Amino acid sequence: GEDVEQSLFLSVREGDSSVINCTYTDSSSTYLYWYKQEPGAGLQLLTYIFSNMDMKQDQRLTVLLNKKDKHLSLRIADTQTGDSAIYFCAESALNQAGTALIFGKGTTLSVSS
Amino acid sequence: GAVVSQHPSRVICKSGTSVKIECRSLDFQATTMFWYRQFPKQSLMLMATSNEGSKATYEQGVEKDKFLINHASLTLSTLTVTSAHPEDSSFYICSASYIDTQYFGPGTRLTVL
C-alpha cells in the first residue's frame, strides 16, 4: 500500500536553512503536499507541487521533487523561530471513495535563537 | 480563501454520551469532506470520506455505527461519536476538498471521562 516516510526531528538555528525530506511510494500521485501544524491546531497548507514539476518556489519555501526516486523535500530559507512546528508531507492517492491524502508521521522542526 | 471551521474546538464529556462535531467550509462549497483522527505525536489517520448527499465511505477498522457522519449540505459535514468511551479521546480534524487540495479545520479536542 501507499506509505510516506519522513525523518522525525530537525533542529536548526535561526537564520539557517531547513531541509525536510520525504519519500513516498505511490508513483501515480498527482499532487504532493506540505502541511504545517502548530501545537493544538489544525493543518495549514504550505505548498503543493504537481507531479510533473521538479521544483516550486514560493517566497522562503522551495519544494524539490525527484519523481524517479520518489523523493520530496521542503527547504525553508532564513528559518525563524515562528517556523517551529510539525511539518507533514502528504501524497494524493486513490481510495474507494475517490482521492485521499496519505500523510507521513511528520517532522518536528525546532528553531533555536 | 478556502477556510474551514470546526465546532466545538474542545469538548469534555462523560463516558456513554454522544458528541457531535461540525465541520464547515466558510467560503467555498465542498462536495467532499474528510474526517481524520490524530493521536498525540502521531500522524493523521483518515477515518472516512464524506460526499454530499450520499453515505460516507469508512476506512478499514473504523466503526461506522460508532462514528456517524452526515454531509447534508455542500458546506457542512458532521461527525457524531456515539456512546463515547475514554479510548475515543483524541484530536479530530476535518478537511474539505477544493480544487485538488484539502483544506483543514482547526481540529476538535475530545476528552471522554
PDB file of N, CA, C and O in Angstrom, chain A residues 31 33 35 37 40-45 48 86 88 95-106, chain B residues 34 36 38 41-44 46 49 51 57-59 91 93 99-107 109:
ATOM      1  N   TYR A  31      -0.555  14.963  -6.991  1.00  0.00           N
ATOM      2  CA  TYR A  31      -0.033  16.100  -6.240  1.00  0.00           C
ATOM      3  C   TYR A  31       0.681  15.600  -4.989  1.00  0.00           C
ATOM      4  O   TYR A  31       0.329  14.563  -4.425  1.00  0.00           O
ATOM      5  N   TYR A  33       2.065  17.294  -1.189  1.00  0.00           N
ATOM      6  CA  TYR A  33       1.754  18.455  -0.367  1.00  0.00           C
ATOM      7  C   TYR A  33       2.689  18.565   0.837  1.00  0.00           C
ATOM      8  O   TYR A  33       3.212  17.566   1.333  1.00  0.00           O
ATOM      9  N   TYR A  35       2.210  20.312   4.647  1.00  0.00           N
ATOM     10  CA  TYR A  35       1.347  20.976   5.606  1.00  0.00           C
ATOM     11  C   TYR A  35       2.154  21.287   6.864  1.00  0.00           C
ATOM     12  O   TYR A  35       3.092  20.582   7.216  1.00  0.00           O
ATOM     13  N   GLN A  37       1.732  22.091  11.062  1.00  0.00           N
ATOM     14  CA  GLN A  37       0.832  22.017  12.203  1.00  0.00           C
ATOM     15  C   GLN A  37       1.518  22.589  13.429  1.00  0.00           C
ATOM     16  O   GLN A  37       2.554  22.088  13.867  1.00  0.00           O
ATOM     17  N   GLY A  40      -1.618  22.070  19.028  1.00  0.00           N
ATOM     18  CA  GLY A  40      -3.039  22.204  19.306  1.00  0.00           C
ATOM     19  C   GLY A  40      -3.866  22.763  18.172  1.00  0.00           C
ATOM     20  O   GLY A  40      -5.050  23.082  18.360  1.00  0.00           O
ATOM     21  N   ALA A  41      -3.298  22.860  17.002  1.00  0.00           N
ATOM     22  CA  ALA A  41      -4.019  23.456  15.868  1.00  0.00           C
ATOM     23  C   ALA A  41      -4.196  22.452  14.745  1.00  0.00           C
ATOM     24  O   ALA A  41      -3.627  21.363  14.759  1.00  0.00           O
ATOM     25  N   GLY A  42      -4.982  22.857  13.764  1.00  0.00           N
ATOM     26  CA  GLY A  42      -5.171  22.025  12.586  1.00  0.00           C
ATOM     27  C   GLY A  42      -3.992  22.153  11.654  1.00  0.00           C
ATOM     28  O   GLY A  42      -2.946  22.701  11.998  1.00  0.00           O
ATOM     29  N   LEU A  43      -4.164  21.639  10.447  1.00  0.00           N
ATOM     30  CA  LEU A  43      -3.083  21.674   9.470  1.00  0.00           C
ATOM     31  C   LEU A  43      -3.241  22.862   8.534  1.00  0.00           C
ATOM     32  O   LEU A  43      -4.325  23.131   8.026  1.00  0.00           O
ATOM     33  N   GLN A  44      -2.140  23.531   8.302  1.00  0.00           N
ATOM     34  CA  GLN A  44      -2.129  24.666   7.384  1.00  0.00           C
ATOM     35  C   GLN A  44      -1.400  24.241   6.110  1.00  0.00           C
ATOM     36  O   GLN A  44      -0.254  23.768   6.166  1.00  0.00           O
ATOM     37  N   LEU A  45      -2.065  24.378   4.976  1.00  0.00           N
ATOM     38  CA  LEU A  45      -1.415  24.045   3.719  1.00  0.00           C
ATOM     39  C   LEU A  45      -0.306  25.054   3.442  1.00  0.00           C
ATOM     40  O   LEU A  45      -0.545  26.254   3.383  1.00  0.00           O
ATOM     41  N   TYR A  48       2.140  22.993  -2.442  1.00  0.00           N
ATOM     42  CA  TYR A  48       1.992  21.683  -3.068  1.00  0.00           C
ATOM     43  C   TYR A  48       2.635  21.743  -4.445  1.00  0.00           C
ATOM     44  O   TYR A  48       2.881  22.817  -4.987  1.00  0.00           O
ATOM     45  N   ILE A  86       5.319  21.143  13.403  1.00  0.00           N
ATOM     46  CA  ILE A  86       5.440  19.823  12.777  1.00  0.00           C
ATOM     47  C   ILE A  86       5.070  19.979  11.313  1.00  0.00           C
ATOM     48  O   ILE A  86       4.042  20.596  10.990  1.00  0.00           O
ATOM     49  N   PHE A  88       4.170  18.079   7.802  1.00  0.00           N
ATOM     50  CA  PHE A  88       3.700  16.822   7.234  1.00  0.00           C
ATOM     51  C   PHE A  88       3.815  16.845   5.716  1.00  0.00           C
ATOM     52  O   PHE A  88       3.377  17.789   5.061  1.00  0.00           O
ATOM     53  N   ASN A  95      -8.531   6.080  -3.247  1.00  0.00           N
ATOM     54  CA  ASN A  95      -9.081   5.023  -2.412  1.00  0.00           C
ATOM     55  C   ASN A  95     -10.489   4.741  -2.904  1.00  0.00           C
ATOM     56  O   ASN A  95     -10.933   5.272  -3.929  1.00  0.00           O
ATOM     57  N   GLN A  96     -11.206   3.924  -2.152  1.00  0.00           N
ATOM     58  CA  GLN A  96     -12.526   3.506  -2.619  1.00  0.00           C
ATOM     59  C   GLN A  96     -13.500   4.669  -2.714  1.00  0.00           C
ATOM     60  O   GLN A  96     -14.507   4.585  -3.406  1.00  0.00           O
ATOM     61  N   ALA A  97     -13.192   5.757  -2.022  1.00  0.00           N
ATOM     62  CA  ALA A  97     -14.106   6.900  -2.030  1.00  0.00           C
ATOM     63  C   ALA A  97     -13.681   7.971  -3.011  1.00  0.00           C
ATOM     64  O   ALA A  97     -14.382   8.953  -3.192  1.00  0.00           O
ATOM     65  N   GLY A  98     -12.539   7.823  -3.611  1.00  0.00           N
ATOM     66  CA  GLY A  98     -12.052   8.870  -4.501  1.00  0.00           C
ATOM     67  C   GLY A  98     -10.591   9.143  -4.230  1.00  0.00           C
ATOM     68  O   GLY A  98      -9.776   8.237  -4.175  1.00  0.00           O
ATOM     69  N   THR A  99     -10.261  10.400  -4.046  1.00  0.00           N
ATOM     70  CA  THR A  99      -8.870  10.778  -3.789  1.00  0.00           C
ATOM     71  C   THR A  99      -8.700  11.139  -2.326  1.00  0.00           C
ATOM     72  O   THR A  99      -9.445  11.965  -1.805  1.00  0.00           O
ATOM     73  N   ALA A 100      -7.728  10.533  -1.680  1.00  0.00           N
ATOM     74  CA  ALA A 100      -7.453  10.828  -0.279  1.00  0.00           C
ATOM     75  C   ALA A 100      -6.000  11.252  -0.137  1.00  0.00           C
ATOM     76  O   ALA A 100      -5.213  11.153  -1.082  1.00  0.00           O
ATOM     77  N   LEU A 101      -5.639  11.735   1.020  1.00  0.00           N
ATOM     78  CA  LEU A 101      -4.259  12.098   1.316  1.00  0.00           C
ATOM     79  C   LEU A 101      -3.656  11.055   2.241  1.00  0.00           C
ATOM     80  O   LEU A 101      -4.280  10.647   3.214  1.00  0.00           O
ATOM     81  N   ILE A 102      -2.433  10.664   1.923  1.00  0.00           N
ATOM     82  CA  ILE A 102      -1.680   9.777   2.796  1.00  0.00           C
ATOM     83  C   ILE A 102      -0.575  10.611   3.410  1.00  0.00           C
ATOM     84  O   ILE A 102       0.235  11.210   2.690  1.00  0.00           O
ATOM     85  N   PHE A 103      -0.552  10.667   4.725  1.00  0.00           N
ATOM     86  CA  PHE A 103       0.388  11.529   5.430  1.00  0.00           C
ATOM     87  C   PHE A 103       1.578  10.753   5.959  1.00  0.00           C
ATOM     88  O   PHE A 103       1.463   9.591   6.358  1.00  0.00           O
ATOM     89  N   GLY A 104       2.713  11.423   5.996  1.00  0.00           N
ATOM     90  CA  GLY A 104       3.835  10.916   6.760  1.00  0.00           C
ATOM     91  C   GLY A 104       3.593  11.175   8.238  1.00  0.00           C
ATOM     92  O   GLY A 104       2.595  11.783   8.624  1.00  0.00           O
ATOM     93  N   LYS A 105       4.511  10.731   9.067  1.00  0.00           N
ATOM     94  CA  LYS A 105       4.353  10.885  10.520  1.00  0.00           C
ATOM     95  C   LYS A 105       4.683  12.287  10.998  1.00  0.00           C
ATOM     96  O   LYS A 105       4.443  12.617  12.146  1.00  0.00           O
ATOM     97  N   GLY A 106       5.244  13.095  10.109  1.00  0.00           N
ATOM     98  CA  GLY A 106       5.532  14.466  10.490  1.00  0.00           C
ATOM     99  C   GLY A 106       6.960  14.653  10.980  1.00  0.00           C
ATOM    100  O   GLY A 106       7.518  13.789  11.650  1.00  0.00           O
TER     101      GLY A 106
ATOM    102  N   PHE B  34     -13.486  15.261   4.572  1.00  0.00           N
ATOM    103  CA  PHE B  34     -12.777  14.128   5.154  1.00  0.00           C
ATOM    104  C   PHE B  34     -12.701  14.298   6.670  1.00  0.00           C
ATOM    105  O   PHE B  34     -12.581  15.422   7.171  1.00  0.00           O
ATOM    106  N   TYR B  36     -10.457  13.017   9.990  1.00  0.00           N
ATOM    107  CA  TYR B  36      -9.226  12.390  10.439  1.00  0.00           C
ATOM    108  C   TYR B  36      -9.203  12.346  11.955  1.00  0.00           C
ATOM    109  O   TYR B  36      -9.840  13.136  12.642  1.00  0.00           O
ATOM    110  N   GLN B  38      -6.210  12.125  15.090  1.00  0.00           N
ATOM    111  CA  GLN B  38      -4.781  12.248  15.338  1.00  0.00           C
ATOM    112  C   GLN B  38      -4.501  11.967  16.806  1.00  0.00           C
ATOM    113  O   GLN B  38      -5.033  12.647  17.692  1.00  0.00           O
ATOM    114  N   LYS B  41       1.416  13.124  19.084  1.00  0.00           N
ATOM    115  CA  LYS B  41       2.712  12.926  18.437  1.00  0.00           C
ATOM    116  C   LYS B  41       2.639  11.898  17.306  1.00  0.00           C
ATOM    117  O   LYS B  41       3.632  11.258  16.977  1.00  0.00           O
ATOM    118  N   GLN B  42       1.482  11.763  16.705  1.00  0.00           N
ATOM    119  CA  GLN B  42       1.350  10.830  15.592  1.00  0.00           C
ATOM    120  C   GLN B  42       0.741  11.530  14.384  1.00  0.00           C
ATOM    121  O   GLN B  42       0.321  12.679  14.449  1.00  0.00           O
ATOM    122  N   SER B  43       0.733  10.802  13.299  1.00  0.00           N
ATOM    123  CA  SER B  43       0.215  11.369  12.062  1.00  0.00           C
ATOM    124  C   SER B  43      -1.307  11.339  12.057  1.00  0.00           C
ATOM    125  O   SER B  43      -1.945  10.873  12.999  1.00  0.00           O
ATOM    126  N   LEU B  44      -1.868  11.832  10.993  1.00  0.00           N
ATOM    127  CA  LEU B  44      -3.319  11.837  10.845  1.00  0.00           C
ATOM    128  C   LEU B  44      -3.768  10.507  10.263  1.00  0.00           C
ATOM    129  O   LEU B  44      -3.191  10.003   9.301  1.00  0.00           O
ATOM    130  N   LEU B  46      -6.879   8.764   8.411  1.00  0.00           N
ATOM    131  CA  LEU B  46      -8.147   9.021   7.744  1.00  0.00           C
ATOM    132  C   LEU B  46      -9.198   8.067   8.287  1.00  0.00           C
ATOM    133  O   LEU B  46      -9.004   6.847   8.292  1.00  0.00           O
ATOM    134  N   THR B  49     -14.430   9.301   4.335  1.00  0.00           N
ATOM    135  CA  THR B  49     -14.632  10.312   3.302  1.00  0.00           C
ATOM    136  C   THR B  49     -16.123  10.556   3.188  1.00  0.00           C
ATOM    137  O   THR B  49     -16.907   9.607   3.062  1.00  0.00           O
ATOM    138  N   ASN B  51     -19.162  12.417   1.209  1.00  0.00           N
ATOM    139  CA  ASN B  51     -19.621  13.085  -0.013  1.00  0.00           C
ATOM    140  C   ASN B  51     -21.037  13.603   0.191  1.00  0.00           C
ATOM    141  O   ASN B  51     -21.893  12.891   0.713  1.00  0.00           O
ATOM    142  N   THR B  57     -17.889   6.974   3.206  1.00  0.00           N
ATOM    143  CA  THR B  57     -17.070   5.783   2.987  1.00  0.00           C
ATOM    144  C   THR B  57     -16.048   5.712   4.104  1.00  0.00           C
ATOM    145  O   THR B  57     -15.225   6.615   4.260  1.00  0.00           O
ATOM    146  N   TYR B  58     -16.115   4.629   4.865  1.00  0.00           N
ATOM    147  CA  TYR B  58     -15.256   4.490   6.031  1.00  0.00           C
ATOM    148  C   TYR B  58     -14.003   3.682   5.697  1.00  0.00           C
ATOM    149  O   TYR B  58     -14.043   2.737   4.913  1.00  0.00           O
ATOM    150  N   GLU B  59     -12.906   4.062   6.336  1.00  0.00           N
ATOM    151  CA  GLU B  59     -11.669   3.303   6.181  1.00  0.00           C
ATOM    152  C   GLU B  59     -11.757   2.005   6.993  1.00  0.00           C
ATOM    153  O   GLU B  59     -12.543   1.882   7.941  1.00  0.00           O
ATOM    154  N   PHE B  91      -7.801  13.901  18.993  1.00  0.00           N
ATOM    155  CA  PHE B  91      -7.930  15.158  18.256  1.00  0.00           C
ATOM    156  C   PHE B  91      -8.553  14.795  16.910  1.00  0.00           C
ATOM    157  O   PHE B  91      -7.991  14.009  16.151  1.00  0.00           O
ATOM    158  N   ILE B  93      -9.875  16.009  13.265  1.00  0.00           N
ATOM    159  CA  ILE B  93      -9.682  17.092  12.300  1.00  0.00           C
ATOM    160  C   ILE B  93     -10.464  16.779  11.032  1.00  0.00           C
ATOM    161  O   ILE B  93     -10.419  15.647  10.543  1.00  0.00           O
ATOM    162  N   ILE B  99     -10.511  22.337  -5.318  1.00  0.00           N
ATOM    163  CA  ILE B  99      -9.555  22.410  -6.430  1.00  0.00           C
ATOM    164  C   ILE B  99      -8.310  21.566  -6.135  1.00  0.00           C
ATOM    165  O   ILE B  99      -7.205  22.091  -5.980  1.00  0.00           O
ATOM    166  N   ASP B 100      -8.481  20.283  -6.046  1.00  0.00           N
ATOM    167  CA  ASP B 100      -7.377  19.319  -5.914  1.00  0.00           C
ATOM    168  C   ASP B 100      -6.576  19.465  -4.627  1.00  0.00           C
ATOM    169  O   ASP B 100      -5.482  18.909  -4.509  1.00  0.00           O
ATOM    170  N   THR B 101      -7.069  20.223  -3.691  1.00  0.00           N
ATOM    171  CA  THR B 101      -6.337  20.413  -2.441  1.00  0.00           C
ATOM    172  C   THR B 101      -7.296  20.248  -1.284  1.00  0.00           C
ATOM    173  O   THR B 101      -8.469  20.575  -1.397  1.00  0.00           O
ATOM    174  N   GLN B 102      -6.783  19.734  -0.178  1.00  0.00           N
ATOM    175  CA  GLN B 102      -7.599  19.644   1.026  1.00  0.00           C
ATOM    176  C   GLN B 102      -7.225  20.760   1.977  1.00  0.00           C
ATOM    177  O   GLN B 102      -6.038  20.979   2.263  1.00  0.00           O
ATOM    178  N   TYR B 103      -8.221  21.436   2.477  1.00  0.00           N
ATOM    179  CA  TYR B 103      -8.034  22.496   3.465  1.00  0.00           C
ATOM    180  C   TYR B 103      -8.602  22.006   4.790  1.00  0.00           C
ATOM    181  O   TYR B 103      -9.714  21.481   4.836  1.00  0.00           O
ATOM    182  N   PHE B 104      -7.823  22.200   5.839  1.00  0.00           N
ATOM    183  CA  PHE B 104      -8.145  21.590   7.115  1.00  0.00           C
ATOM    184  C   PHE B 104      -8.774  22.568   8.094  1.00  0.00           C
ATOM    185  O   PHE B 104      -8.452  23.763   8.107  1.00  0.00           O
ATOM    186  N   GLY B 105      -9.652  22.022   8.914  1.00  0.00           N
ATOM    187  CA  GLY B 105     -10.180  22.781  10.026  1.00  0.00           C
ATOM    188  C   GLY B 105      -9.166  22.823  11.153  1.00  0.00           C
ATOM    189  O   GLY B 105      -8.132  22.151  11.099  1.00  0.00           O
ATOM    190  N   PRO B 106      -9.464  23.580  12.195  1.00  0.00           N
ATOM    191  CA  PRO B 106      -8.524  23.745  13.316  1.00  0.00           C
ATOM    192  C   PRO B 106      -8.515  22.570  14.283  1.00  0.00           C
ATOM    193  O   PRO B 106      -7.700  22.530  15.184  1.00  0.00           O
ATOM    194  N   GLY B 107      -9.435  21.624  14.108  1.00  0.00           N
ATOM    195  CA  GLY B 107      -9.439  20.445  14.970  1.00  0.00           C
ATOM    196  C   GLY B 107     -10.344  20.595  16.173  1.00  0.00           C
ATOM    197  O   GLY B 107     -10.663  21.701  16.620  1.00  0.00           O
ATOM    198  N   ARG B 109     -10.628  18.880  20.055  1.00  0.00           N
ATOM    199  CA  ARG B 109     -10.034  18.016  21.079  1.00  0.00           C
ATOM    200  C   ARG B 109     -11.163  17.401  21.893  1.00  0.00           C
ATOM    201  O   ARG B 109     -11.887  18.104  22.573  1.00  0.00           O
TER     202      ARG B 109
END
